[in-house]
Coordinates of C-alpha atoms and ligand atoms in Angstrom, one line a residue:
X1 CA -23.6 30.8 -8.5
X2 CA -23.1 28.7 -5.4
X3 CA -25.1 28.5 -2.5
X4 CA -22.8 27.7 0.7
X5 CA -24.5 26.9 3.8
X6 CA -22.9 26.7 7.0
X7 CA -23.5 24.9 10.0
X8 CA -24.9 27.6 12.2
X9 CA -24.9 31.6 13.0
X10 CA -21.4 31.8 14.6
X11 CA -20.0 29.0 12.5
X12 CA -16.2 29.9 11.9
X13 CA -14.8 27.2 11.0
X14 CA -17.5 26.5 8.8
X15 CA -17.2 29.9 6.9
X16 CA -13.0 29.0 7.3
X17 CA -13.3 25.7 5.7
X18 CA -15.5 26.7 2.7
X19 CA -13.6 30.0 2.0
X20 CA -10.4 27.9 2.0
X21 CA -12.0 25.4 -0.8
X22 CA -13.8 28.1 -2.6
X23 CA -10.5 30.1 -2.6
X24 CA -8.2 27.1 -3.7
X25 CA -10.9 26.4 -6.8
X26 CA -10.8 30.0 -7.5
X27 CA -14.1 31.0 -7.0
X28 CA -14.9 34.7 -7.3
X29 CA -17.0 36.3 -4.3
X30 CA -19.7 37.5 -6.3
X31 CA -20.5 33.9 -7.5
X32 CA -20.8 32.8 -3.8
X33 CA -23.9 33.2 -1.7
X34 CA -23.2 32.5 2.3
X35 CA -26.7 30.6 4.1
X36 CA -26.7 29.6 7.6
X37 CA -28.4 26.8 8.1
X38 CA -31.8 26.3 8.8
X39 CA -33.9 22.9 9.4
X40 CA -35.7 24.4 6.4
X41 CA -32.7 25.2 4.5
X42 CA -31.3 21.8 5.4
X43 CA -34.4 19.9 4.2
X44 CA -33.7 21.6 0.3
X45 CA -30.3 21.1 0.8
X46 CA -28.8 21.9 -2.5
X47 CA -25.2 22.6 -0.5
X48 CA -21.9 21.9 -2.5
X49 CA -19.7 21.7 0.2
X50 CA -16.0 22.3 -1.3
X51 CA -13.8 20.9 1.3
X52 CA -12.7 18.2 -0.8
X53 CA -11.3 20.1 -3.5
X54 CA -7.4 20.7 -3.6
X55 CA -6.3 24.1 -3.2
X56 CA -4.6 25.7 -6.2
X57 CA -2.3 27.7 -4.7
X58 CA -0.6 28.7 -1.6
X59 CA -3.6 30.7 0.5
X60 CA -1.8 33.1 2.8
X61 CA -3.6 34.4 5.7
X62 CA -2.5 37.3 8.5
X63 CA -3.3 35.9 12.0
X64 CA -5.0 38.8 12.7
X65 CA -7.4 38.5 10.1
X66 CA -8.7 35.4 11.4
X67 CA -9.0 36.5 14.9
X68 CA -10.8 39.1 13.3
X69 CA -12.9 37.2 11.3
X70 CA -13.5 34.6 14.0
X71 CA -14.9 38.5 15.8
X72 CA -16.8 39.3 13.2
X73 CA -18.7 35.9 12.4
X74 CA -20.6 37.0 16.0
X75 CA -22.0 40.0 14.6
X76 CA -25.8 40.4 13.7
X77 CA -25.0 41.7 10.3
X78 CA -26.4 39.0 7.5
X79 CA -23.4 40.2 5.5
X80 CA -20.8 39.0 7.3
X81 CA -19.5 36.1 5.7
X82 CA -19.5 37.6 2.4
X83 CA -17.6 40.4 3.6
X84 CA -15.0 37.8 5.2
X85 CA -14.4 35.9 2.1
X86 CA -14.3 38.8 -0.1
X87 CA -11.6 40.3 2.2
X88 CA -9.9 37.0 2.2
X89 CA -9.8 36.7 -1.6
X90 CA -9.0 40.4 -2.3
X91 CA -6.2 39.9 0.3
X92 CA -4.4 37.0 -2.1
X93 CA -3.5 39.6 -4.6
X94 CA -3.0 43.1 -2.4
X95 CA -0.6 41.7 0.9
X96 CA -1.0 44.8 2.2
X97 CA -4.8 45.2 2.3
X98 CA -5.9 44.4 5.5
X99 CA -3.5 47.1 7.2
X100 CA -5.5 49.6 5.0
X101 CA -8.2 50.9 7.6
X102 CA -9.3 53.3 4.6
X103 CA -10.6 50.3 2.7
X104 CA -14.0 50.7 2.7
X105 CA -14.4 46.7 3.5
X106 CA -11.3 46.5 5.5
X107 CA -13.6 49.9 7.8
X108 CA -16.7 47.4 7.5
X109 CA -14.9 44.5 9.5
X110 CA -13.6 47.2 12.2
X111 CA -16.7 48.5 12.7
X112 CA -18.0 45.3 13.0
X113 CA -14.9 44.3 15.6
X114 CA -15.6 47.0 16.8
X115 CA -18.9 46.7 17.8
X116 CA -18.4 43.1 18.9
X117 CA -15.6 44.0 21.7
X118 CA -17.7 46.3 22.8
X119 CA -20.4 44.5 23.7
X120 CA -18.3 42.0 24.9
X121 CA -17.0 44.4 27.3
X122 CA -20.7 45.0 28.1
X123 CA -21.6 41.4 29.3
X124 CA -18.7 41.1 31.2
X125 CA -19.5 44.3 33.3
X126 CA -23.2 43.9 33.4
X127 CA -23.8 39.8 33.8
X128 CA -25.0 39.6 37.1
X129 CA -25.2 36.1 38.7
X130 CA -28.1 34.8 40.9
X131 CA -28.1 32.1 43.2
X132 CA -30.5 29.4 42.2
X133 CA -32.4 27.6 45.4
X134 CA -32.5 24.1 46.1
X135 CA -30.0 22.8 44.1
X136 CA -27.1 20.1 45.7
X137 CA -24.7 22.3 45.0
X138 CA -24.0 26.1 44.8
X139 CA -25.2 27.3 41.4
X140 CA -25.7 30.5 40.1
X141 CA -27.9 31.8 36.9
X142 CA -27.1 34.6 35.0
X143 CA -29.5 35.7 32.1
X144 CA -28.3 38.2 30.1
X145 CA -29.3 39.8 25.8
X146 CA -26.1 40.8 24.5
X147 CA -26.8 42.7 21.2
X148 CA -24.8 39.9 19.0
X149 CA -24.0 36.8 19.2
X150 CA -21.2 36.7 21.5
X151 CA -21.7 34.1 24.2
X152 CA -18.9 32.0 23.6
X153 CA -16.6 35.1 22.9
X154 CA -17.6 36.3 26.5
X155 CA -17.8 33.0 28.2
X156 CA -14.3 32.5 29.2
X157 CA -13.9 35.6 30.8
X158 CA -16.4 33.8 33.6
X159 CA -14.5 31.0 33.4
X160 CA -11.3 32.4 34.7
X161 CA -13.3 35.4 37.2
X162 CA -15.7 32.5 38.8
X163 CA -13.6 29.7 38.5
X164 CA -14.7 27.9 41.8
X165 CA -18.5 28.6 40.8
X166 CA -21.0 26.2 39.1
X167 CA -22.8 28.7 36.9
X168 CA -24.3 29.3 34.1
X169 CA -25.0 32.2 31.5
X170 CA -28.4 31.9 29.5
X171 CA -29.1 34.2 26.9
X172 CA -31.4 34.0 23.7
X173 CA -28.9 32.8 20.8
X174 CA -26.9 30.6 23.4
X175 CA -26.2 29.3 27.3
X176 CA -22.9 28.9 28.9
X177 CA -22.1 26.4 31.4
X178 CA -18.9 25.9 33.8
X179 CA -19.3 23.3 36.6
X180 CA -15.8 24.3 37.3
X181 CA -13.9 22.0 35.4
X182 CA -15.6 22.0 31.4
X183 CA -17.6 25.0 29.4
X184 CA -20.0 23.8 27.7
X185 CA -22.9 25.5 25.6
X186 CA -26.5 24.9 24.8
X187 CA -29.0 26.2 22.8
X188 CA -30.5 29.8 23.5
X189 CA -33.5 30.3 25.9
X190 CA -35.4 32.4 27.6
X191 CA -35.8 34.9 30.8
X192 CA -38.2 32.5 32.3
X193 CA -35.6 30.3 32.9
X194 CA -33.5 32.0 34.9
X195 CA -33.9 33.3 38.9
X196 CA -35.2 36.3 39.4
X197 CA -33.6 37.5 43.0
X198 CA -31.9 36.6 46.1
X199 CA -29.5 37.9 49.3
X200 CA -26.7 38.1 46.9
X201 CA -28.6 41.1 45.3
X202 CA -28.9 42.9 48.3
X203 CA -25.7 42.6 49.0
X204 CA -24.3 44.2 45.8
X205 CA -27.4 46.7 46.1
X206 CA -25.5 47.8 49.4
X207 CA -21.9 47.5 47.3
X208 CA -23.1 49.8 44.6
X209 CA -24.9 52.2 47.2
X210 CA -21.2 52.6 48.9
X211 CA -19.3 52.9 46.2
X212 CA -21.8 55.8 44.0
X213 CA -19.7 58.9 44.5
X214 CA -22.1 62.1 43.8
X215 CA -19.2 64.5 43.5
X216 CA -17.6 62.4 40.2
X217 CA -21.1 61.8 38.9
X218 CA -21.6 62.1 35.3
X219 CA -25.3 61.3 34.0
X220 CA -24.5 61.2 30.4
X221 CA -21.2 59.4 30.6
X222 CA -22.9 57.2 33.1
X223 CA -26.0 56.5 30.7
X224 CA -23.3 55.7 27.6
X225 CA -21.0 53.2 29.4
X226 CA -24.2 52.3 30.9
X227 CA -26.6 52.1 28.7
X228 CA -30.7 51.7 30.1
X229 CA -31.5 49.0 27.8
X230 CA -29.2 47.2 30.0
X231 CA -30.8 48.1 33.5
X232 CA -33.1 45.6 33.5
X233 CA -31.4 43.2 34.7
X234 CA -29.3 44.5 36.9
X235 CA -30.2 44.5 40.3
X236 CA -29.2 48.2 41.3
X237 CA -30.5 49.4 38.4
X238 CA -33.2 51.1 40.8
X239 CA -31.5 52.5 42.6
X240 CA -29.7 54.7 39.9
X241 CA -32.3 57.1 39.3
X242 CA -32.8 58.0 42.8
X243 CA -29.4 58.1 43.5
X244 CA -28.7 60.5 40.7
X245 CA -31.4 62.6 42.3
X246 CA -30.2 62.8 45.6
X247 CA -26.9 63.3 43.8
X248 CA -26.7 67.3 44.5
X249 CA -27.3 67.4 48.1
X250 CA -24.9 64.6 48.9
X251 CA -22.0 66.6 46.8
X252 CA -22.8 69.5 49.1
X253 CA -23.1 67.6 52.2
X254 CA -19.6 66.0 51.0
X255 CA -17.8 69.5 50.3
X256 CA -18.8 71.4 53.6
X257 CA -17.7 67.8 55.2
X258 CA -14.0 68.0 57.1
X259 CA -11.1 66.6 54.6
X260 CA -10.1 63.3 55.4
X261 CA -6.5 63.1 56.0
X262 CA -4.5 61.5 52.9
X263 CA -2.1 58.6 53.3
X264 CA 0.8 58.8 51.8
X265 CA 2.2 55.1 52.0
X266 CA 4.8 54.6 49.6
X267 CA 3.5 51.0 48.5
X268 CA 0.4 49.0 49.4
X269 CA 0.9 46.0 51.1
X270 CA -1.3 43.4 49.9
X271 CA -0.5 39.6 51.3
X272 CA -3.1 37.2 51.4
X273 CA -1.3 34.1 50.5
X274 CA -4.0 32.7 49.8
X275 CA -5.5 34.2 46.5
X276 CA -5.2 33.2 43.3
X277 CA -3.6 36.0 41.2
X278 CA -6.5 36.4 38.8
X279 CA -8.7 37.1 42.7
X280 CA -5.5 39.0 43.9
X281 CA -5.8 41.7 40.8
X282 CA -9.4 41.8 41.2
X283 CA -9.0 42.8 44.9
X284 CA -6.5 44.9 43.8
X285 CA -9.0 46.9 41.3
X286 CA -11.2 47.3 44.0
X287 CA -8.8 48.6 46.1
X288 CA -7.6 50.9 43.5
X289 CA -10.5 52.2 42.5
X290 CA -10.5 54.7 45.6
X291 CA -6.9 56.0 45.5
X292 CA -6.6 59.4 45.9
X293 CA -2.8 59.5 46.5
X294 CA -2.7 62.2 44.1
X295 CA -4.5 65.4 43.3
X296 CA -5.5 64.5 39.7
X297 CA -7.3 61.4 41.5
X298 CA -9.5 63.7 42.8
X299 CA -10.6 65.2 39.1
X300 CA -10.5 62.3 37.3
X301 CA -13.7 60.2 36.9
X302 CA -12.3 57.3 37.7
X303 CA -9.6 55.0 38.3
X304 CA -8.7 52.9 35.1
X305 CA -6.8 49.6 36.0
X306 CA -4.9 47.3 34.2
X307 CA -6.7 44.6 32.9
X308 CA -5.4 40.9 30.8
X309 CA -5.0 37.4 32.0
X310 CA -3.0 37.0 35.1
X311 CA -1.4 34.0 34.3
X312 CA 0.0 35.9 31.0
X313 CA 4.1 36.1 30.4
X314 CA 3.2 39.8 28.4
X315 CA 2.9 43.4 30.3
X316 CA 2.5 45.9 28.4
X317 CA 2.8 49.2 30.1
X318 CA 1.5 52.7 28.6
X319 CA 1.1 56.1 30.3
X320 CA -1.8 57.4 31.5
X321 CA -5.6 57.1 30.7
X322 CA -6.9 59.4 28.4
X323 CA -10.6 61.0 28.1
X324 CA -12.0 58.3 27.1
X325 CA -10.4 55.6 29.0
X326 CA -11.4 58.5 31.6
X327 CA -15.0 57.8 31.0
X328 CA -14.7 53.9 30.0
X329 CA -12.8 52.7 33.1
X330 CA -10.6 50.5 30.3
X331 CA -7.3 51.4 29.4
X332 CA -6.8 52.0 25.7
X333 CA -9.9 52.5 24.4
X334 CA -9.7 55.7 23.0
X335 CA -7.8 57.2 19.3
X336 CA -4.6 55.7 20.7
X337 CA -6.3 52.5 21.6
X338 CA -7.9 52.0 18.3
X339 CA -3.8 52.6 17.2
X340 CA -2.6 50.4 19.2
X341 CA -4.9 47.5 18.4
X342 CA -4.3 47.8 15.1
X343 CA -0.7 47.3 15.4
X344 CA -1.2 44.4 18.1
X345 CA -2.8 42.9 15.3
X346 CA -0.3 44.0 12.6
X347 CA 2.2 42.2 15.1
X348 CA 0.7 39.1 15.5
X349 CA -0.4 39.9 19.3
X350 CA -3.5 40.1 20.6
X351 CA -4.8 42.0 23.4
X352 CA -6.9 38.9 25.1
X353 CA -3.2 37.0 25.7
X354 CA -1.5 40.4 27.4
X355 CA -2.0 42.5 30.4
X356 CA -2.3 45.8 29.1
X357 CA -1.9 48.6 31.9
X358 CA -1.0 52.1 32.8
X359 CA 2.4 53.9 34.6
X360 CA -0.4 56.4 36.2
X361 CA -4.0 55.0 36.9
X362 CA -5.7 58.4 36.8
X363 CA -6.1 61.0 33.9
X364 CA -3.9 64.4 34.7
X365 CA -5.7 67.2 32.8
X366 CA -6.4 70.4 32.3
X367 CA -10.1 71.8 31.5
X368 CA -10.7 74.1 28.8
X369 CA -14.5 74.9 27.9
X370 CA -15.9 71.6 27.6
X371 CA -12.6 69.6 26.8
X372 CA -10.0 68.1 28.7
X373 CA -6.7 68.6 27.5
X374 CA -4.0 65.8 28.5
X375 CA -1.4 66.1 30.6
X376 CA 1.8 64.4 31.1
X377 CA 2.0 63.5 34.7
X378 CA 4.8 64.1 37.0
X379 CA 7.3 62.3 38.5
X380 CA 5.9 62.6 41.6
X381 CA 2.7 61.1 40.2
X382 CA 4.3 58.2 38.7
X383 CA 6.0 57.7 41.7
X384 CA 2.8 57.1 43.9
X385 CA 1.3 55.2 41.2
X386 CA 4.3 52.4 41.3
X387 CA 2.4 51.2 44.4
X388 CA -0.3 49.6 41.8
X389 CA 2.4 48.6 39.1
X390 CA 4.5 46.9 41.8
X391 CA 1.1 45.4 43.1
X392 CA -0.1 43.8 39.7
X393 CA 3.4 42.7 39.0
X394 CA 3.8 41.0 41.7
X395 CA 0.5 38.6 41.1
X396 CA 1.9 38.6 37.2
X397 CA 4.9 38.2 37.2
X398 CA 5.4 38.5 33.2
X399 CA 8.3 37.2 31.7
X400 CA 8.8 40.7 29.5
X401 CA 7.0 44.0 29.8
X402 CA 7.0 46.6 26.8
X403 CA 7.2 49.9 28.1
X404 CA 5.8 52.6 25.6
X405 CA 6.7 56.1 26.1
X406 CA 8.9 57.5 28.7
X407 CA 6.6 57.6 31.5
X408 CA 6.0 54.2 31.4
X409 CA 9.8 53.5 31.9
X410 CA 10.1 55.9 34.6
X411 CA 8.1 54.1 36.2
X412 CA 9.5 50.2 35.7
X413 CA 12.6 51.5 36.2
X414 CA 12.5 53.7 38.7
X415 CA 14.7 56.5 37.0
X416 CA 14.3 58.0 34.3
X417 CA 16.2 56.7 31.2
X418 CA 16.2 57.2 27.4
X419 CA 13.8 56.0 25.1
X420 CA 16.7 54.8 22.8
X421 CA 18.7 53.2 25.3
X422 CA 15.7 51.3 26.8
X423 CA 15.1 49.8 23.6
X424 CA 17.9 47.6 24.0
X425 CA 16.0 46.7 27.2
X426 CA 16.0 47.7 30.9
X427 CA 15.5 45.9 34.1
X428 CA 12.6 46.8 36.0
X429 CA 12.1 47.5 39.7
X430 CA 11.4 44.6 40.0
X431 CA 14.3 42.8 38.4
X432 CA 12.4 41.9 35.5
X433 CA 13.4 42.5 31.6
X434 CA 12.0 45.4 29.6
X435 CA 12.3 46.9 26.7
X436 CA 11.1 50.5 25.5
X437 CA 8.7 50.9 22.7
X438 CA 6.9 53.6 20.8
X439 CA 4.0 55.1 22.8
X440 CA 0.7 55.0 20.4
X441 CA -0.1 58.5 21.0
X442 CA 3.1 59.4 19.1
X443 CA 1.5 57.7 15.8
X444 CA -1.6 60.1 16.2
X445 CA 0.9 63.3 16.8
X446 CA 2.7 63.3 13.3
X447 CA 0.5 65.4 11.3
X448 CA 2.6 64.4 7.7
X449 CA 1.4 61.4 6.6
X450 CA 4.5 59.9 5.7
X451 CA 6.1 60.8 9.1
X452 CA 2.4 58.6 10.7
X453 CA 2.9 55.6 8.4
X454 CA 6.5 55.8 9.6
X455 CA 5.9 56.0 13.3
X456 CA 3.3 53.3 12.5
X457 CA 5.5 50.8 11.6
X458 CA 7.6 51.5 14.1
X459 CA 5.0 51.0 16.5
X460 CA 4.4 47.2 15.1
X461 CA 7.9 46.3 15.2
X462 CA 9.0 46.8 18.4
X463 CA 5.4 45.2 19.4
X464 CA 6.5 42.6 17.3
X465 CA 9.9 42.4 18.5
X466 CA 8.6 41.6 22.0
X467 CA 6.2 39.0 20.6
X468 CA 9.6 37.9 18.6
X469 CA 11.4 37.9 22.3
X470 CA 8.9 36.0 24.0
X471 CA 8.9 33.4 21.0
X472 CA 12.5 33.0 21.6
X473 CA 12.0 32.7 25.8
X474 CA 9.4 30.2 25.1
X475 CA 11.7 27.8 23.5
X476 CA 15.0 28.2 25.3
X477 CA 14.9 25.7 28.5
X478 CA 14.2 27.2 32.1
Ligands
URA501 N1 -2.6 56.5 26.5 C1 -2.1 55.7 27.5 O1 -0.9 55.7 27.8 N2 -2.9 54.8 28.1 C2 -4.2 54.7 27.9 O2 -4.9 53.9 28.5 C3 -4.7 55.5 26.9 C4 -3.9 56.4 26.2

């Protein structure tokens, strides 16, 4: 039995250099027990560190798995980094494993993915910076518990948002820091050490005041993306249940209430020369978030914006939000998210590096008892939506787009055109190069399993084929 100890809780290329040298000297899982280490556990050392030992043979690893694993090593679970290496040794012998979501290990390490985007997503919607007073320079203090250990997974979203900020995140495992040229991290610490108030709160008090709609307010949808553990340390957080209460009256007040007038602009003019693209698209969510160019608008919870890197050279376009993307705000986060990130991965891809967004930016439905049933929107609704797709790419500007389905192409294009022509590629409004792919929803349709495997794969080649196209962009001279 070996004990392995690495350097500290989120430690991948700790775990990545042992499993490496434990693989290479053939060492089976079940002889291999995973410490982090402690001062305690350093003091007995009895560590037999392996990196010196040659590898025996060729150790092939899927990207995706080790962006995976480098997910996973954040997660509370003490079995973590067995489950990685057994993965990774099972994986030498069965190529094939780690596309197997039916696995029960290969289901263990998506949950666990799982679990760690999400709370990801979490601390980048529900970090809420306070100025701190009597410093030289503006600085801002954030403190924030994320469930697992995913500080430095979450810091450079803050990095690129509040790029001209000095701030920094403290939270119990670890701080981040950005004085707006380096990150940097520090130990973990506690509340006390961060401010507890200031205008800026007030200010976003008033922001969240405007913006709570009573007539699209749902408590338990609300309370999920939401959840209370969270509300303490969010400044509006009191005003929530109050503003839930006087929810009823203000719907009322709101429906007796003349119509405003819609505007019917066919594109939004958006100029300020000024911005950085990454402040542009932000500006640009705000502003999107209270379209109501079309009628579905109106039902729809909310509006779910396109959301990636600005500075990326990948769009990837899909259709339309679904119910959960509905309820999440996030595009692709429901069954044909969970499809499509699969097969990002099976490509190589990964959704961090792309802007991922949507032909339509509301969900088109139709109720029936307590579902929604999805419908395909309109031309006409794709047509008003291009306003947002010509606005986000003009602040991209990605070298290629992937359009899946056809009512993504409708809308880069401008016409409609066929799926299998637009495969060979298309030029976009725009005048930049796309090609068509398969729409993850398609994959979730086919009800034979062969025919879903086959519509699978399909899926990953031509997301592959665009990661193959870009390759080939990157390394031909401007
Ligand atoms: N289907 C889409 O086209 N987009 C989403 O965001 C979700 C499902």
């Amino acid at each position: 039995m070996r004990i392995v100890h690495i350097g500290h809780e989120t430690d991948f290329s700790g775990w990545r250099d042992h499993a490496r040298a434990l693989l290479g000297a053939g060492i089976r899982p079940e002889d291999v027990v995973w410490r982090v280490c402690t001062e305690e556990a350093d003091l007995f050392d009895v560590m037999t560190r392996d990196t010196g030992t040659a590898p025996k043979a060729k150790i092939t690893v899927p990207r995706a798995f080790l962006t995976d694993a480098q997910m996973a090593v954040c997660h509370r679970d003490p079995a973590r980094f067995d489950l990685l290496y057994r993965l990774l040794w099972r994986s030498q012998d069965m190529p094939g494993l780690l596309a197997n979501s039916v696995d029960e290990d290969v289901h263990t390490l998506h949950k666990l993915t799982k679990a760690i985007r999400r709370d990801r997503h979490k601390m980048h919607a529900f970090v809420r910076f306070r100025e701190v007073k009597g410093e030289a320079e503006e600085t801002f203090v954030a403190w924030f518990e994320p469930e697992h250990r995913i500080t430095e997974l979450a810091a450079p979203f803050f990095m690129r948002r509040f790029s001209n900020m000095r701030w920094s995140i403290l939270t119990p495992d670890c701080c981040a820091h950005w004085d707006r040229e380096t990150l940097t991290y520090s130990e973990g610490t506690t509340a006390a050490q961060a401010p507890d108030g200031d205008e800026l709160e007030d200010l976003w008090r008033g922001y969240f005041r405007s913006i709570f709609n009573p007539a699209r307010l749902k408590v338990k949808a609300m309370t999920s993306e939401m959840p209370k553990k969270y509300w303490k340390n969010l400044p509006e957080a009191d005003l929530i249940e109050p503003l839930i209460a006087s929810a009823r009256a203000l719907e009322t007040q709101m429906v007796s209430a003349a119509p405003t007038p819609v505007k019917r602009e066919a594109s939004y003019e958006f100029s300020d020369p000024c911005a950085t693209p990454a402040d542009a698209l932000d500006t640009l969510r705000r502003e999107a978030a209270g379209c109501t160019l079309c009628d579905h608008a109106c039902h729809a919870t909310q509006t779910v914006f396109g959301e990636g890197p600005a500075d990326t050279p990948l769009m990837i376009v899909g259709e339309q939000p679904g119910d959960t993307e509905d309820i999440t705000g996030r595009p692709f986060t429901g069954p044909a998210g969970a499809v499509f990130d699969e097969a990002l991965a099976g490509a190589g891809l990964s959704r961090d590096a792309l802007y991922l967004t949507n032909a339509v930016k509301h969900f088109r439905f139709i109720p029936k008892g307590k579902t929604r049933l999805h419908r395909t929107p309109g031309t006409a609704h794709i047509d008003h939506c291009r306003r947002w797709l010509k606005a986000e790419r003009s602040w991209i500007k990605p070298r290629l787009t992937l359009a899946m389905g056809a009512t993504a192409i409708r809308a880069l294009h401008g016409k409609t055109l066929s799926v299998t022509g637009a495969r060979e590629g298309f030029s976009c409004f725009d005048g930049g190069l796309a090609f068509a792919g398969l729409h993850p929803a398609a994959v979730l349709r086919q009800t034979v399993p062969e025919e879903r495997e086959r519509a699978y794969h399909t899926l990953v080649s031509d997301l592959a084929r665009v990661r193959q196209r870009l390759e080939a962009k990157e390394n031909t001279p401007a």
